[in-house]
Coordinates of N, CA and C in Angstrom, one line a residue:
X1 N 65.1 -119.0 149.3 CA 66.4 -119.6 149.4 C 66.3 -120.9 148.7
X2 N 67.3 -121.4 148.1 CA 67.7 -123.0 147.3 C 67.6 -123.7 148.1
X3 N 66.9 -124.9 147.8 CA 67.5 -125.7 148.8 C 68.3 -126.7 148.2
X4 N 69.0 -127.5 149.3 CA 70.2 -128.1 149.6 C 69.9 -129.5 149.5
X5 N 70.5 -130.3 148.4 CA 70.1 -131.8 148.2 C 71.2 -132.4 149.1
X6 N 70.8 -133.4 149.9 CA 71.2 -134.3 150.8 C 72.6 -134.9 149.7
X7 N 73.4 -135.4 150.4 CA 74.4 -136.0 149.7 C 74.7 -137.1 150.2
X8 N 75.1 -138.3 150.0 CA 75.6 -139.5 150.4 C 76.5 -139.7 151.3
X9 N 77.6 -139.1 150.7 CA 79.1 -138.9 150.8 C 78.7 -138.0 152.5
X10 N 79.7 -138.8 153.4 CA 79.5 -138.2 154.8 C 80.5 -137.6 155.4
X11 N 81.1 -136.6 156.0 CA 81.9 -136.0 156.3 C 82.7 -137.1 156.8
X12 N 84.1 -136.4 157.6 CA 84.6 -137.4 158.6 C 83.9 -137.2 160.3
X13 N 84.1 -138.6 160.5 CA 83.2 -138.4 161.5 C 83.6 -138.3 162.9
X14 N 85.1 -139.0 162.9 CA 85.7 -138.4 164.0 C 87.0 -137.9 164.2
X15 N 87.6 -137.8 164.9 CA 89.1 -136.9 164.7 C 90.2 -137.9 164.0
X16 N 90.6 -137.2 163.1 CA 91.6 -138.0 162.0 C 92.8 -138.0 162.8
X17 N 93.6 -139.7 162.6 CA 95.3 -139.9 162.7 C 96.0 -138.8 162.4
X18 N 96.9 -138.6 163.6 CA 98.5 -138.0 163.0 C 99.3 -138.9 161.9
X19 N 99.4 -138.1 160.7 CA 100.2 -138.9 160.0 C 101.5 -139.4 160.4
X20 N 101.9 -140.9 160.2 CA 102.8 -141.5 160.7 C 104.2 -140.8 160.2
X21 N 104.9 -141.0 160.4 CA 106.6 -140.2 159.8 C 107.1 -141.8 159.9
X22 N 107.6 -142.1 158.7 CA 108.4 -142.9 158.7 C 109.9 -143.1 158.8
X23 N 110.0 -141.8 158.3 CA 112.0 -141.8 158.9 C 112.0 -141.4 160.3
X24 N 111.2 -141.2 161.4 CA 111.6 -141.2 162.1 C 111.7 -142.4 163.1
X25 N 111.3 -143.8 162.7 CA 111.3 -145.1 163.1 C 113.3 -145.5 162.4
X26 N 113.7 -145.8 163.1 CA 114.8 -146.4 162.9 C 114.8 -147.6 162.1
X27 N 115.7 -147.8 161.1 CA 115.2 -148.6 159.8 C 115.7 -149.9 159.8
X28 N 115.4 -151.0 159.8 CA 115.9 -152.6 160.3 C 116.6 -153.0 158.9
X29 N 117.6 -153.2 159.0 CA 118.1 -154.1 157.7 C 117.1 -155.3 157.3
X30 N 116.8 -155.0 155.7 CA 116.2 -155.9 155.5 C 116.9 -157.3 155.0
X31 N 115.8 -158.5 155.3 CA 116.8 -159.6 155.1 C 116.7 -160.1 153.6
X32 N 118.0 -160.4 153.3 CA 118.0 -160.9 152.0 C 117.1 -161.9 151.3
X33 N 116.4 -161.2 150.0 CA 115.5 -161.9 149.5 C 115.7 -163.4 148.9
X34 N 114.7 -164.2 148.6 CA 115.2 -165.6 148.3 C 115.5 -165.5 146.8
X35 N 116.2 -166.3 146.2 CA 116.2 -166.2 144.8 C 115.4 -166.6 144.0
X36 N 114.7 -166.3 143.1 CA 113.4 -167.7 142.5 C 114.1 -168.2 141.2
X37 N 113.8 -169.5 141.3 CA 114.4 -170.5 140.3 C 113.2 -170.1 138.9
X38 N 114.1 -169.7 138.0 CA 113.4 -170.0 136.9 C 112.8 -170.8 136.1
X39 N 111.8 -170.4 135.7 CA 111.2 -171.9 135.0 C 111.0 -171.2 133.7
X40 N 111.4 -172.6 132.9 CA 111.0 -172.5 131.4 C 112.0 -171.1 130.6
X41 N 111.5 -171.3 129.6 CA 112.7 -170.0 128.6 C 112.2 -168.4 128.6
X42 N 113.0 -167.8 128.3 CA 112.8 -166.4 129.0 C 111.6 -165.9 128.0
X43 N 110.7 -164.6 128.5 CA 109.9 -164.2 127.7 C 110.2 -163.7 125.8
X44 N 109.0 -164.3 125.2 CA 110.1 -163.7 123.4 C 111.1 -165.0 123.0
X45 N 111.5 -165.8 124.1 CA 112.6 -166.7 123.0 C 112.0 -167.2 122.2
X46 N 110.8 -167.5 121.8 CA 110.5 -168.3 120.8 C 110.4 -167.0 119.5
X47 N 110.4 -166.2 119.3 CA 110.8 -165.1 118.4 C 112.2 -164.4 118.7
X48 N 113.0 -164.6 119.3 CA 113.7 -163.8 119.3 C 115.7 -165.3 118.6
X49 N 116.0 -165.0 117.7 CA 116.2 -166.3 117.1 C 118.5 -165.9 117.9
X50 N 118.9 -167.3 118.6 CA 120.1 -167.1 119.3 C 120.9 -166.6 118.3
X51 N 121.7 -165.7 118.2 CA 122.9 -165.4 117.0 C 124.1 -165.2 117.9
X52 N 124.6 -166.1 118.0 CA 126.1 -166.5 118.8 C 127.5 -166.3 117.9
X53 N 127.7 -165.5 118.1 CA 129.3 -165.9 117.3 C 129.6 -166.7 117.0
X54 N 130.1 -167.3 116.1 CA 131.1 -168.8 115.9 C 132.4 -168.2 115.8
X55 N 132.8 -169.3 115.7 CA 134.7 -169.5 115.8 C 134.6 -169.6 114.4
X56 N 135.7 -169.0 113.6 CA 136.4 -168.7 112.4 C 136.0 -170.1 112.1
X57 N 136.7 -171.2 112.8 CA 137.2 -172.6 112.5 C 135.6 -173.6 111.7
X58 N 134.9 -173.0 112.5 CA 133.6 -173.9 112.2 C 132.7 -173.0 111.4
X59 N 132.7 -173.3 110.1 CA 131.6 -172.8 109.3 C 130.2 -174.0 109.1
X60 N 129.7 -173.8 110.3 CA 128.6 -174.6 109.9 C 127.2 -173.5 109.5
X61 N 126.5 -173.7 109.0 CA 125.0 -173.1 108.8 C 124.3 -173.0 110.0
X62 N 123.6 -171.5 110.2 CA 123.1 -171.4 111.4 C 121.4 -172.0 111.0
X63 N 121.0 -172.7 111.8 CA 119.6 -173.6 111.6 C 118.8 -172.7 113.0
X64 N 117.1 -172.2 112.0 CA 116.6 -171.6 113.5 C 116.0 -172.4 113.9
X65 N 116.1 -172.8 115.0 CA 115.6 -173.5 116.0 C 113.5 -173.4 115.8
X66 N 113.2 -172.6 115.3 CA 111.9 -172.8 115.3 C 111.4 -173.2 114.2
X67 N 112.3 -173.8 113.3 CA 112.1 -174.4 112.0 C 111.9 -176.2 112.5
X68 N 111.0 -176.8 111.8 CA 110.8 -177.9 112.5 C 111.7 -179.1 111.2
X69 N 111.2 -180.4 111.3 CA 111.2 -181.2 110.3 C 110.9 -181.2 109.3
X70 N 111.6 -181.2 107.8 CA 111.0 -181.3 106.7 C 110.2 -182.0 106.1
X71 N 110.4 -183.4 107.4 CA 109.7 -184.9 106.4 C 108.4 -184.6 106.4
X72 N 108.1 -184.9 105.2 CA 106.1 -184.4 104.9 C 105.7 -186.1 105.9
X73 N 104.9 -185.1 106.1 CA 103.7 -186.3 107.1 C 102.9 -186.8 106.4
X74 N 102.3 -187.9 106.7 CA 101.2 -188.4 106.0 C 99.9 -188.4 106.5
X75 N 99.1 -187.8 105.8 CA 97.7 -187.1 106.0 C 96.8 -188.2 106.2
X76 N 97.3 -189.6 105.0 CA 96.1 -190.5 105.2 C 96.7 -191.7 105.7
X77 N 96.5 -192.8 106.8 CA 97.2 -193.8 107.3 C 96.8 -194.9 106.4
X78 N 98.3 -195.4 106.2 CA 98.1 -196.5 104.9 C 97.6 -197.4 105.8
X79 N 96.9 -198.6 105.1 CA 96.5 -199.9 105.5 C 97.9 -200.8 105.7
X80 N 98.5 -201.6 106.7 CA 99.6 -202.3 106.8 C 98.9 -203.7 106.8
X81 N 99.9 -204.7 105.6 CA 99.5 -205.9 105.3 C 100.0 -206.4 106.5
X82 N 100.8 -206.4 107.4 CA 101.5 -206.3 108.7 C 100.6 -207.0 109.7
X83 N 100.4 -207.9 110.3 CA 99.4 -208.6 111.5 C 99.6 -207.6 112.6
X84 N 99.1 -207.0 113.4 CA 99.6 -206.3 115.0 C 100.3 -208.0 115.6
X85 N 100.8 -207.0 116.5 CA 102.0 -208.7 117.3 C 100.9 -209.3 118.2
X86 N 100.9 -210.6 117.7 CA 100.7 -211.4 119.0 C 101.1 -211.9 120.0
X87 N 100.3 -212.5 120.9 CA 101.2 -212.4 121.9 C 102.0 -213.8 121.2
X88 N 102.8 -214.1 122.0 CA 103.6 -215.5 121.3 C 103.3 -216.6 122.9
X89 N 103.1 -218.1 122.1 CA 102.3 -218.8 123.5 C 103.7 -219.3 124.0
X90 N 103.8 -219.7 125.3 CA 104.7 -220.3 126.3 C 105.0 -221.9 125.5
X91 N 106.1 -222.0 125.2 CA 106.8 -223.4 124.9 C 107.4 -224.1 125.9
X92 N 106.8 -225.2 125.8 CA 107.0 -226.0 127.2 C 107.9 -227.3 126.4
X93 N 109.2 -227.6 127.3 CA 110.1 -228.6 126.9 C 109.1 -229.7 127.0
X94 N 108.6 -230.2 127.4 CA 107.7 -231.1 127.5 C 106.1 -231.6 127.9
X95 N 105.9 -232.2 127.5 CA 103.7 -232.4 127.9 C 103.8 -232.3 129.3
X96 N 104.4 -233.1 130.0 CA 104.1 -233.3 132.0 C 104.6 -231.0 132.4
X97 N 105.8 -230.4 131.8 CA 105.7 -229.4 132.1 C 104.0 -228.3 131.7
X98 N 103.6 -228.9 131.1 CA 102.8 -227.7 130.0 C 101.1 -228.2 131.5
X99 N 101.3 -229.6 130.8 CA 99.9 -230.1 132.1 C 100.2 -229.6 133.2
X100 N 101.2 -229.7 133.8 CA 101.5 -228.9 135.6 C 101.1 -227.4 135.2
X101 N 101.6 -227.0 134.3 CA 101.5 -225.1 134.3 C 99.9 -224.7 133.9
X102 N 99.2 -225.7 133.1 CA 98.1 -225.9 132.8 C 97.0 -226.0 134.1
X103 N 97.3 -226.7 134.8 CA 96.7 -227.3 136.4 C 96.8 -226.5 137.2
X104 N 98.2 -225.3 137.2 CA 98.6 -224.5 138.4 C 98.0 -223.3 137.9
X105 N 97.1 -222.7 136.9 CA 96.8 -221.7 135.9 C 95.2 -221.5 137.3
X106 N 95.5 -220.3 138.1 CA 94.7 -219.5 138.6 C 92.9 -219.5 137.7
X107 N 93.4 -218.9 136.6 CA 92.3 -218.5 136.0 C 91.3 -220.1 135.3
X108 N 92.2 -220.5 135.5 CA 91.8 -222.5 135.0 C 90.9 -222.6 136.3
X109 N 91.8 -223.1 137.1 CA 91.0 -223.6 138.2 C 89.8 -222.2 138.9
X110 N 89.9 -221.2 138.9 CA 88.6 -220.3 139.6 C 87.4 -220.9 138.6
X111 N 87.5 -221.1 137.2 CA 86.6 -220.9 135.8 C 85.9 -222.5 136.3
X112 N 86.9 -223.5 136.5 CA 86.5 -224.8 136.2 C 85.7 -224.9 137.8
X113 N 85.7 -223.9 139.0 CA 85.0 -223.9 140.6 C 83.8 -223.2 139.9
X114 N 83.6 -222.5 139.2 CA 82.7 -221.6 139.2 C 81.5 -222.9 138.1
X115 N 82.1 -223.5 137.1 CA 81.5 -224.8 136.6 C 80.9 -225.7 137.0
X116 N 81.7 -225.9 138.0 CA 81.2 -227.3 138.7 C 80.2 -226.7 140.0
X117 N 80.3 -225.3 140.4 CA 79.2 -224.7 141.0 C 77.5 -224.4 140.5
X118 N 78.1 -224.6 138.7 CA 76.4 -224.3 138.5 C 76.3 -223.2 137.6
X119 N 77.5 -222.2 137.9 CA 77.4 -220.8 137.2 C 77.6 -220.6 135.9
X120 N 76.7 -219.5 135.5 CA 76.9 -219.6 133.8 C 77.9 -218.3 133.7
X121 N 78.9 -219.3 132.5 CA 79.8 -218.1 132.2 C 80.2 -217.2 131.0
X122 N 80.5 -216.2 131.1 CA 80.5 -215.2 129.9 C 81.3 -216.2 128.6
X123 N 80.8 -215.4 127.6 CA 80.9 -216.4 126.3 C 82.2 -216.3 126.0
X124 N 83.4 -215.4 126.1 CA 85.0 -215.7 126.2 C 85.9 -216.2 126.9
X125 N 84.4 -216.4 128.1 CA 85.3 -217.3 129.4 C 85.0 -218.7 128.9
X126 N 84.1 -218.7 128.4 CA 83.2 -219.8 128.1 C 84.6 -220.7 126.8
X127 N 84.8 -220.1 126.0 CA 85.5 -220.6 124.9 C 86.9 -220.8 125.5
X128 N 87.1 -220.1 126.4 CA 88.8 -219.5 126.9 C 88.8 -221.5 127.6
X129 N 87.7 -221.7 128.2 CA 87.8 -222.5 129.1 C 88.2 -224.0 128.2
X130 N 86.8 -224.1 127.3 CA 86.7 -224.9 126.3 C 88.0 -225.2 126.0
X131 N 88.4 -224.0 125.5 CA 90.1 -224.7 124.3 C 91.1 -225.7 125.4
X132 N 90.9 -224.7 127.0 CA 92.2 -225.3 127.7 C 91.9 -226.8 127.9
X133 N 90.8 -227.0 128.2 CA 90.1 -228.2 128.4 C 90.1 -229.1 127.7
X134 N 90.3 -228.9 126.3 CA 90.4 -229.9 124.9 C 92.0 -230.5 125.3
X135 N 92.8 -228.7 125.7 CA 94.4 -229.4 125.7 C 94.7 -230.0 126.6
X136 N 94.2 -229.8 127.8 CA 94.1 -231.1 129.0 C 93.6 -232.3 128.4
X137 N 93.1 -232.5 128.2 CA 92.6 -233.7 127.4 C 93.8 -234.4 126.0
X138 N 94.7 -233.9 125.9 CA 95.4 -233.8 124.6 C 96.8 -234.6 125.5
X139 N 96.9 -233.7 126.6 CA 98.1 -233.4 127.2 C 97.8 -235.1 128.3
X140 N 96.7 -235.6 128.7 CA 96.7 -236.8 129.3 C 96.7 -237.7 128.2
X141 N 96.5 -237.5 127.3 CA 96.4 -238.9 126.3 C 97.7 -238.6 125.9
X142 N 98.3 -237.9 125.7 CA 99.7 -238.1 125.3 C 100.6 -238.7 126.9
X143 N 100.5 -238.5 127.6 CA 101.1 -238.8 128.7 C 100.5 -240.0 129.3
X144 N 99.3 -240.7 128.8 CA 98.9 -242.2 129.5 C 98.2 -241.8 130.9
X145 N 97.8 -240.6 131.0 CA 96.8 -240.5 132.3 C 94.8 -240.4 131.5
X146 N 94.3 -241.4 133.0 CA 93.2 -241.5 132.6 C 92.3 -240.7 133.8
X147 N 90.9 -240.7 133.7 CA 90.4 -239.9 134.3 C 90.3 -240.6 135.5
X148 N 90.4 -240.1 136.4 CA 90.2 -240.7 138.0 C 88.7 -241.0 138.7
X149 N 88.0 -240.3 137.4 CA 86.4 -240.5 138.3 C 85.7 -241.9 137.5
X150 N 86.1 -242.4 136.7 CA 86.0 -243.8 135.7 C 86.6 -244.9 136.8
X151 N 87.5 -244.5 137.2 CA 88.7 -246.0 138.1 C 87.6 -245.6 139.4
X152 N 87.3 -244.8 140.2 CA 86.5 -244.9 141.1 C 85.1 -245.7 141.1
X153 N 84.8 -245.3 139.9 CA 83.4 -246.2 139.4 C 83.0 -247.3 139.6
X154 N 84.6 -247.6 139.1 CA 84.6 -248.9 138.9 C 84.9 -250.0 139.8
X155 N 85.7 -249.5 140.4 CA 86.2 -249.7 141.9 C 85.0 -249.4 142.9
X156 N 84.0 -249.5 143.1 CA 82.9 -249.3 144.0 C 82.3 -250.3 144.6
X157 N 82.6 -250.3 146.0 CA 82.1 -251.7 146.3 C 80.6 -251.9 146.5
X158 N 79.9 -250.5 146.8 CA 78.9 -250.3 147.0 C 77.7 -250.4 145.5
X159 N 78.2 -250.6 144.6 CA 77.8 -250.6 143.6 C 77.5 -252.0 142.9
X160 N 78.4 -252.7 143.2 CA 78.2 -254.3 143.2 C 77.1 -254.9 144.2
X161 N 76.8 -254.4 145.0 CA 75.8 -254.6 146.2 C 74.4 -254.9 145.2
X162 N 74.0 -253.0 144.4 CA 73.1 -253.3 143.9 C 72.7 -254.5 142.6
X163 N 73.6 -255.0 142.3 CA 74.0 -256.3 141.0 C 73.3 -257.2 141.5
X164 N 73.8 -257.5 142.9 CA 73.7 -258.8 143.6 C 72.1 -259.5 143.8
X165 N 71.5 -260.4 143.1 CA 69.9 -261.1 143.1 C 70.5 -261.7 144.0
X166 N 69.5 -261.9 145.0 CA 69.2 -263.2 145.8 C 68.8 -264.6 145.3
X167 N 67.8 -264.2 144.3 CA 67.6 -265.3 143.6 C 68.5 -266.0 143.2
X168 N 69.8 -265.9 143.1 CA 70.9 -266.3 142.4 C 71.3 -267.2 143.2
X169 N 70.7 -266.4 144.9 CA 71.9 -267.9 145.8 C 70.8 -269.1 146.1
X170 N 69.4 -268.8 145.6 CA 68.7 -269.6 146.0 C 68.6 -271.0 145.3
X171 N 68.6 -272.6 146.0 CA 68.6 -273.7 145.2 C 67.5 -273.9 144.8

């Protein structure tokens, strides 16, 4: 007798469902579906080209929409004698406005703390600082202000102490 190769595939293995009947469930109205908002243009419009009627009255030329601009582009970017824009500097009616806006300038005074602390600063902070500093200097000599650490100097009473020989009072 043949024998019989094992198979994978396994019977069922225990008693199978009564098939359900669906019409015999009484049937719920179903509730109305939501609408979906379309997005974007229908499938194909971009090949399929609009041919609308016109009115007798208007003979204009029908233009396909998938035709673009005629103007030829330019492949190689000219050189422009053109400067890019700068920025344009603040005009101040006057020197006392320009020194106050100069004085009240954030980035002035952090640069000039970070100076007088000792710190070394990057080389465009470095020039940035330089220029403003020349026009402070520009901006008091036009206006008759002098430096306040010179009048202190000089004004020191403590300073005249060290002048003072004794020998001088002696007969």
């Amino acid at each position: 007798m043949a024998r019989a190769k094992k198979s994978r595939k396994g019977g069922p293995i225990g008693v199978a469902k009564a098939p359900k009947d669906w019409q015999s469930k009484p049937q719920r109205p179903s509730k109305p579906t939501r609408v979906k908002k379309h997005k974007g243009k229908a499938p194909g419009s971009r090949h399929n080209v609009d041919t609308k009627p016109q009115a007798a009255g208007n003979q204009k030329t029908v233009t396909d929409k998938r035709i673009g601009s005629k103007k030829p582009v330019p492949l190689v970017v000219k050189a422009t004698s053109e400067p890019i824009q700068k920025i344009e500097k603040r005009k101040y009616a006057t020197p006392a406005q320009e020194l106050a806006a100069l004085e009240a300038n954030e980035r002035f005074n952090y640069l000039l703390d970070q100076l007088e602390d000792g710190a070394i600063l990057k080389d465009d902070d470095r020039k940035w600082i330089d220029a403003q500093l020349e026009r402070h200097q520009v901006l008091c000599d036009l206006l008759g202000i002098k430096e306040s650490d010179d009048e202190d100097q000089d004004n020191d009473p403590f300073a005249q102490l060290d002048a003072i020989r004794i020998d001088d009072f002696k007969d």
